[in-house]
Short mmCIF file of C-alpha atoms and ligand atoms in Angstrom, two decimals:
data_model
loop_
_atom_site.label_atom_id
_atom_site.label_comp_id
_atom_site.label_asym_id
_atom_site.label_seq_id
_atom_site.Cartn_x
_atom_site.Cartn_y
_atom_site.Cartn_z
CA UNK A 1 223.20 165.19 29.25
CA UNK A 2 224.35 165.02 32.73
CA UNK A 3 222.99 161.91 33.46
CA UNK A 4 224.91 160.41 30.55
CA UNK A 5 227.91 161.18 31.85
CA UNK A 6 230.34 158.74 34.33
CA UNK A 7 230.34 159.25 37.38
CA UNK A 8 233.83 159.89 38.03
CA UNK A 9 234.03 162.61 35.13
CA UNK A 10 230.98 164.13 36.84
CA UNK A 11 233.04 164.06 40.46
CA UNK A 12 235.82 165.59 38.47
CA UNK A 13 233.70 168.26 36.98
CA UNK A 14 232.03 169.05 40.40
CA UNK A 15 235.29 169.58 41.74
CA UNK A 16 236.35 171.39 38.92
CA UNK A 17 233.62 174.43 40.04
CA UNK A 18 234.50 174.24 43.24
CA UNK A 19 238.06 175.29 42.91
CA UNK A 20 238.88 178.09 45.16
CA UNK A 21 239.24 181.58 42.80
CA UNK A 22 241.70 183.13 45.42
CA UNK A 23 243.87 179.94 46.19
CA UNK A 24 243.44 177.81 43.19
CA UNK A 25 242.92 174.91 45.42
CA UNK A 26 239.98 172.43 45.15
CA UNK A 27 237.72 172.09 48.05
CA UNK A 28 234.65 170.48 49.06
CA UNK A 29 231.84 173.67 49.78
CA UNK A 30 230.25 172.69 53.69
CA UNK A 31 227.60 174.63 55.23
CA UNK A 32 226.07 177.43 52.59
CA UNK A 33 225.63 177.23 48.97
CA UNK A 34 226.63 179.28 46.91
CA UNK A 35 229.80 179.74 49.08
CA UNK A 36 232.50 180.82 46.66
CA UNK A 37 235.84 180.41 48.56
CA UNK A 38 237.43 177.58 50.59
CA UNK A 39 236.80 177.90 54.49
CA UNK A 40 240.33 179.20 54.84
CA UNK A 41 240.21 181.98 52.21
CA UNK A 42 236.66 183.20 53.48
CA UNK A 43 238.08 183.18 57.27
CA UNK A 44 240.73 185.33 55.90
CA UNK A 45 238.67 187.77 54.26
CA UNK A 46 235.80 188.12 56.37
CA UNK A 47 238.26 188.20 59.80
CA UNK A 48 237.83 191.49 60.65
CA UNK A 49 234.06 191.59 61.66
CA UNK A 50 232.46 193.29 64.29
CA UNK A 51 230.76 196.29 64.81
CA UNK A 52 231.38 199.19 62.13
CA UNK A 53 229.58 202.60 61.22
CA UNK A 54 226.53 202.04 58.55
CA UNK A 55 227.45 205.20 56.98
CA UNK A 56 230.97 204.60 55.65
CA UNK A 57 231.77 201.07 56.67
CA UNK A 58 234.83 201.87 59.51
CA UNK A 59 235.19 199.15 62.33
CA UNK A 60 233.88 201.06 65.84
CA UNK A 61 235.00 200.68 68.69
CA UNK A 62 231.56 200.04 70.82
CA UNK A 63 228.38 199.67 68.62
CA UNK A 64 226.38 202.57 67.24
CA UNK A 65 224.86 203.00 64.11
CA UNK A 66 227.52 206.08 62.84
CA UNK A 67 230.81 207.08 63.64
CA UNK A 68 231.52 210.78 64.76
CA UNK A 69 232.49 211.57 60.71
CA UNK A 70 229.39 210.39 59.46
CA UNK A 71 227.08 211.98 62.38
CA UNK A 72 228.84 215.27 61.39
CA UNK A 73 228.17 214.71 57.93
CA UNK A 74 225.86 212.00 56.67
CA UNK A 75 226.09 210.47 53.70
CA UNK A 76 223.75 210.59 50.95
CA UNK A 77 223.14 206.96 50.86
CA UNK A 78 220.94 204.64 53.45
CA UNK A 79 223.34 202.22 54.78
CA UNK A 80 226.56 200.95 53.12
CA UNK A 81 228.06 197.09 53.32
CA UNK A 82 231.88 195.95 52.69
CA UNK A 83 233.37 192.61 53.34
CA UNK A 84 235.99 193.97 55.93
CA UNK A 85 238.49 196.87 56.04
CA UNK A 86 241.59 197.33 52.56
CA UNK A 87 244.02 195.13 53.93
CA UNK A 88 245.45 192.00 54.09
CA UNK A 89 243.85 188.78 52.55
CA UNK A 90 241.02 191.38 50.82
CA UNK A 91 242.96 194.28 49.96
CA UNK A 92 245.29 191.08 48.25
CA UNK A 93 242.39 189.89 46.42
CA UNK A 94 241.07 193.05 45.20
CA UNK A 95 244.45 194.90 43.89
CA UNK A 96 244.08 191.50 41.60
CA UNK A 97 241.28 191.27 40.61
CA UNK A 98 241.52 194.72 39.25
CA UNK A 99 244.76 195.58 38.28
CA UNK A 100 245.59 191.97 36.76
CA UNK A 101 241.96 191.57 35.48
CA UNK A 102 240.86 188.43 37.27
CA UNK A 103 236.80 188.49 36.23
CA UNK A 104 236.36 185.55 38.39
CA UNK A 105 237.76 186.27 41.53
CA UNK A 106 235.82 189.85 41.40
CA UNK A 107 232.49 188.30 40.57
CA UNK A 108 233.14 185.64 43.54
CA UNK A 109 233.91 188.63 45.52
CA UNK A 110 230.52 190.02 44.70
CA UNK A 111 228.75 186.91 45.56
CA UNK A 112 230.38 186.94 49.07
CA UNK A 113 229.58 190.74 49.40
CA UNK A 114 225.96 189.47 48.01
CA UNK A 115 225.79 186.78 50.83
CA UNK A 116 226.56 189.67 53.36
CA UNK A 117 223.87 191.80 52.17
CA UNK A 118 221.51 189.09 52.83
CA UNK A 119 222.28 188.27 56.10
CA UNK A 120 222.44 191.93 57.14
CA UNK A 121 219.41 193.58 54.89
CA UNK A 122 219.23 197.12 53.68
CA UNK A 123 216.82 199.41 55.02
CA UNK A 124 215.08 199.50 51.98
CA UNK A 125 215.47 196.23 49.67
CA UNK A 126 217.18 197.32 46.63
CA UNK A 127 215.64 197.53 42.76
CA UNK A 128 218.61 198.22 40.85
CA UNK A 129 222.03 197.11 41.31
CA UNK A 130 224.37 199.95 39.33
CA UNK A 131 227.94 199.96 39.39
CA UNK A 132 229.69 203.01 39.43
CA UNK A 133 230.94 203.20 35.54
CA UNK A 134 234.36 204.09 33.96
CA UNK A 135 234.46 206.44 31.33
CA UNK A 136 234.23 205.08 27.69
CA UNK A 137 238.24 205.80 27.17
CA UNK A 138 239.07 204.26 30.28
CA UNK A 139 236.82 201.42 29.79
CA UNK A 140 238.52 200.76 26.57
CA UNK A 141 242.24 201.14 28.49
CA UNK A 142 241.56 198.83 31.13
CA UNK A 143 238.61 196.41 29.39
CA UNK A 144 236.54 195.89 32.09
CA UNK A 145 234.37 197.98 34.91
CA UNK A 146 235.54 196.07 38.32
CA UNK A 147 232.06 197.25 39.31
CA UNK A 148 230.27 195.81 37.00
CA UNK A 149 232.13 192.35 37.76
CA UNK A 150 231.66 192.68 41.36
CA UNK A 151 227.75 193.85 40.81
CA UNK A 152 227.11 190.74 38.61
CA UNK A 153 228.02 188.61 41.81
CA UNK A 154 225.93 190.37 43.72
CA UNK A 155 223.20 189.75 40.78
CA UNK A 156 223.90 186.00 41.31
CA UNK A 157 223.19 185.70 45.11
CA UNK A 158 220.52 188.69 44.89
CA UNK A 159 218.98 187.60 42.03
CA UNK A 160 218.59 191.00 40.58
CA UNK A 161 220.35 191.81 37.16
CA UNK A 162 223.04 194.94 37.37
CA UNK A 163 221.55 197.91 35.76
CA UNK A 164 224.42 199.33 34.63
CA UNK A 165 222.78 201.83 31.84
CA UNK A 166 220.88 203.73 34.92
CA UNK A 167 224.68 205.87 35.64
CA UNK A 168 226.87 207.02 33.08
CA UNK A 169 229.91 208.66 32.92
CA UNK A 170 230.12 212.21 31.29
CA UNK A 171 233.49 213.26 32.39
CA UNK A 172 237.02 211.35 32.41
CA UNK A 173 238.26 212.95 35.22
CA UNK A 174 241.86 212.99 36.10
CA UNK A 175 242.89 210.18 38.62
CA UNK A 176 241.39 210.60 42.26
CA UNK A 177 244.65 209.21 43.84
CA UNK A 178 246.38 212.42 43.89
CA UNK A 179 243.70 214.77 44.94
CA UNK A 180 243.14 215.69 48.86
CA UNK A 181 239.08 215.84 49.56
CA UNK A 182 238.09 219.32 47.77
CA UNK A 183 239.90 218.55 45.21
CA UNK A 184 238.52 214.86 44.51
CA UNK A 185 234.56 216.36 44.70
CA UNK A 186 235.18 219.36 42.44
CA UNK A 187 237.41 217.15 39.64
CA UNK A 188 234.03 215.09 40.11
CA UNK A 189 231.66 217.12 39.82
CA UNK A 190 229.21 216.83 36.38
CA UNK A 191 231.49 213.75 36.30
CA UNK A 192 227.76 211.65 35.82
CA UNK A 193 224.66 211.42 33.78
CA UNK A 194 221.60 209.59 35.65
CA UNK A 195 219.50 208.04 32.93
CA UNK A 196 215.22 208.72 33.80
CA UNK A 197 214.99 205.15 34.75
CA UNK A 198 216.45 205.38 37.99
CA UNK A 199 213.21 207.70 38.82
CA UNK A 200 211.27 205.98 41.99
CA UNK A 201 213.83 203.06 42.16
CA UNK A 202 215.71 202.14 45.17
CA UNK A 203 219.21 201.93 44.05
CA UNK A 204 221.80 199.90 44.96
CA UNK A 205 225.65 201.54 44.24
CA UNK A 206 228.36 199.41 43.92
CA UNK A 207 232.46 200.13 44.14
CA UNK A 208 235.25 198.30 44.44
CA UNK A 209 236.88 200.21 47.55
CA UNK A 210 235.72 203.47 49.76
CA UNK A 211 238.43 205.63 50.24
CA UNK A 212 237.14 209.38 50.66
CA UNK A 213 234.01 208.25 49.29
CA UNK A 214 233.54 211.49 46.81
CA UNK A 215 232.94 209.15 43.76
CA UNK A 216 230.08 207.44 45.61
CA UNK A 217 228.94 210.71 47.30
CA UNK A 218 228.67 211.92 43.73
CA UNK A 219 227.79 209.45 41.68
CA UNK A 220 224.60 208.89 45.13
CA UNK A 221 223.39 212.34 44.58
CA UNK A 222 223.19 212.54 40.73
CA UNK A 223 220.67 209.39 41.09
CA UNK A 224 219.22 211.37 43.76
CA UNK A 225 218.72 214.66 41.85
CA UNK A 226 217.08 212.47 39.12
CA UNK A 227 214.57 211.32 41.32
CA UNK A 228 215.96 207.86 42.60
CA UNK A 229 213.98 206.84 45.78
CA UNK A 230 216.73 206.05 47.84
CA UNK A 231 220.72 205.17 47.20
CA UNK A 232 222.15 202.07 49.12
CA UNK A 233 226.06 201.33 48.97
CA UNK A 234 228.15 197.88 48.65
CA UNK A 235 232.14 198.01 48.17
CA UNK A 236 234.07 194.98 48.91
CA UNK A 237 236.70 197.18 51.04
CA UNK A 238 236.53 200.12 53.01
CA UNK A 239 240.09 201.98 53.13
ZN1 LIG B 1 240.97 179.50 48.91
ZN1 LIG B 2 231.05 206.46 59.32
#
């Protein structure tokens, strides 16, 4: 079919895929493939690099593995990735892709978080990618799981399906905005069912953003107490 076509409506096509799902703007991918962005809207996100704590994600000053929250009280998971710190050109892209439901931009987002991953491995390569779910009547409110979208990016550079059946959620629990820290982990708690598949699987648990990180620290030790091998963590933002 493709070969049948002309050539310029094939150049226009080509171009077509390769507009920019942050800018709108067509551009001409260089270097990787795969690349989602333009070069200026992936310098943007990914500017603040450097070294940062494998626990929660937060930029350090010198480089060492955790920072001094995380030594004091590790989190349940191996080793979490994010594309850079809430703010700016990311915190931008993900308030929009989630509040005014822009699939594409959140599954690009998840192939850049994918591409990441990649480049920096986990400590133990991951079986099952499972976004952390929404609750049925907030599923049906909003219409989509964020999660899920970013998690099927990740699927697409990975090439591992999302599994999102392996986490469900039990509980609609009031919003998490409002809540200091004890608060947030007891509204949470029973707030997820782990299905018996996740039993012997290395996990991979994907959010959108880490703020406290109770709904990870949660949602990582109910796969645990069902018998997951190990949790892994990707968000696309660390606040
Ligand atoms: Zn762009
Ligand atoms: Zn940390």
């Amino acid at each position: 079919m493709g070969m049948t076509l002309p050539k310029f409506l094939r150049h226009l096509l080509l171009l077509d895929e390769r507009r920019c799902p942050l800018c709108l703007e067509p551009f001409v991918p260089s270097g990787k493939a795969g690349q989602p962005f333009c070069p200026e809207c992936l310098k943007g996100l990914t500017e603040a690099q450097g070294p940062c704590c494998e626990g929660c994600g937060r930029l350090l000053q010198s480089p060492s593995a955790y920072c001094g929250t995380c030594l004091q009280s590790p989190p349940p998971w191996l080793a979490l990735r994010r594309i850079g710190p809430y703010r700016r050109l990311l915190r931008g892209a993900v308030l929009r892709g989630k509040f005014h439901g822009d699939i594409a931009l959140l599954t690009a987002l998840g192939m850049l978080l994918g591409s990441l991953i990649q480049a920096r491995p986990f400590p133990k390569a991951p079986e099952a990618i499972v976004p952390i779910p929404l609750h049925p009547a907030r599923l049906r409110e909003r219409g989509f799981n964020q999660s899920l979208e970013i998690s099927r990016g990740i699927a697409k550079t990975l090439g591992l399906p999302p599994a999102p059946a392996l986490l469900e959620r039990i509980r609609n629990t009031p919003s998490q905005r409002t809540l200091k820290r004890a608060g947030r982990m007891a509204n949470l708690k029973d707030a997820f069912l782990s299905r018996p598949e996740a039993r012997g699987k290395h996990i991979l648990l994907i959010d959108d953003v880490m703020t406290t990180g109770s709904t990870l620290r949660i949602a990582a030790d109910t796969l645990l107490n069902a018998g997951a091998a190990s949790v892994s963590v990707a968000v696309l933002a660390r606040d």
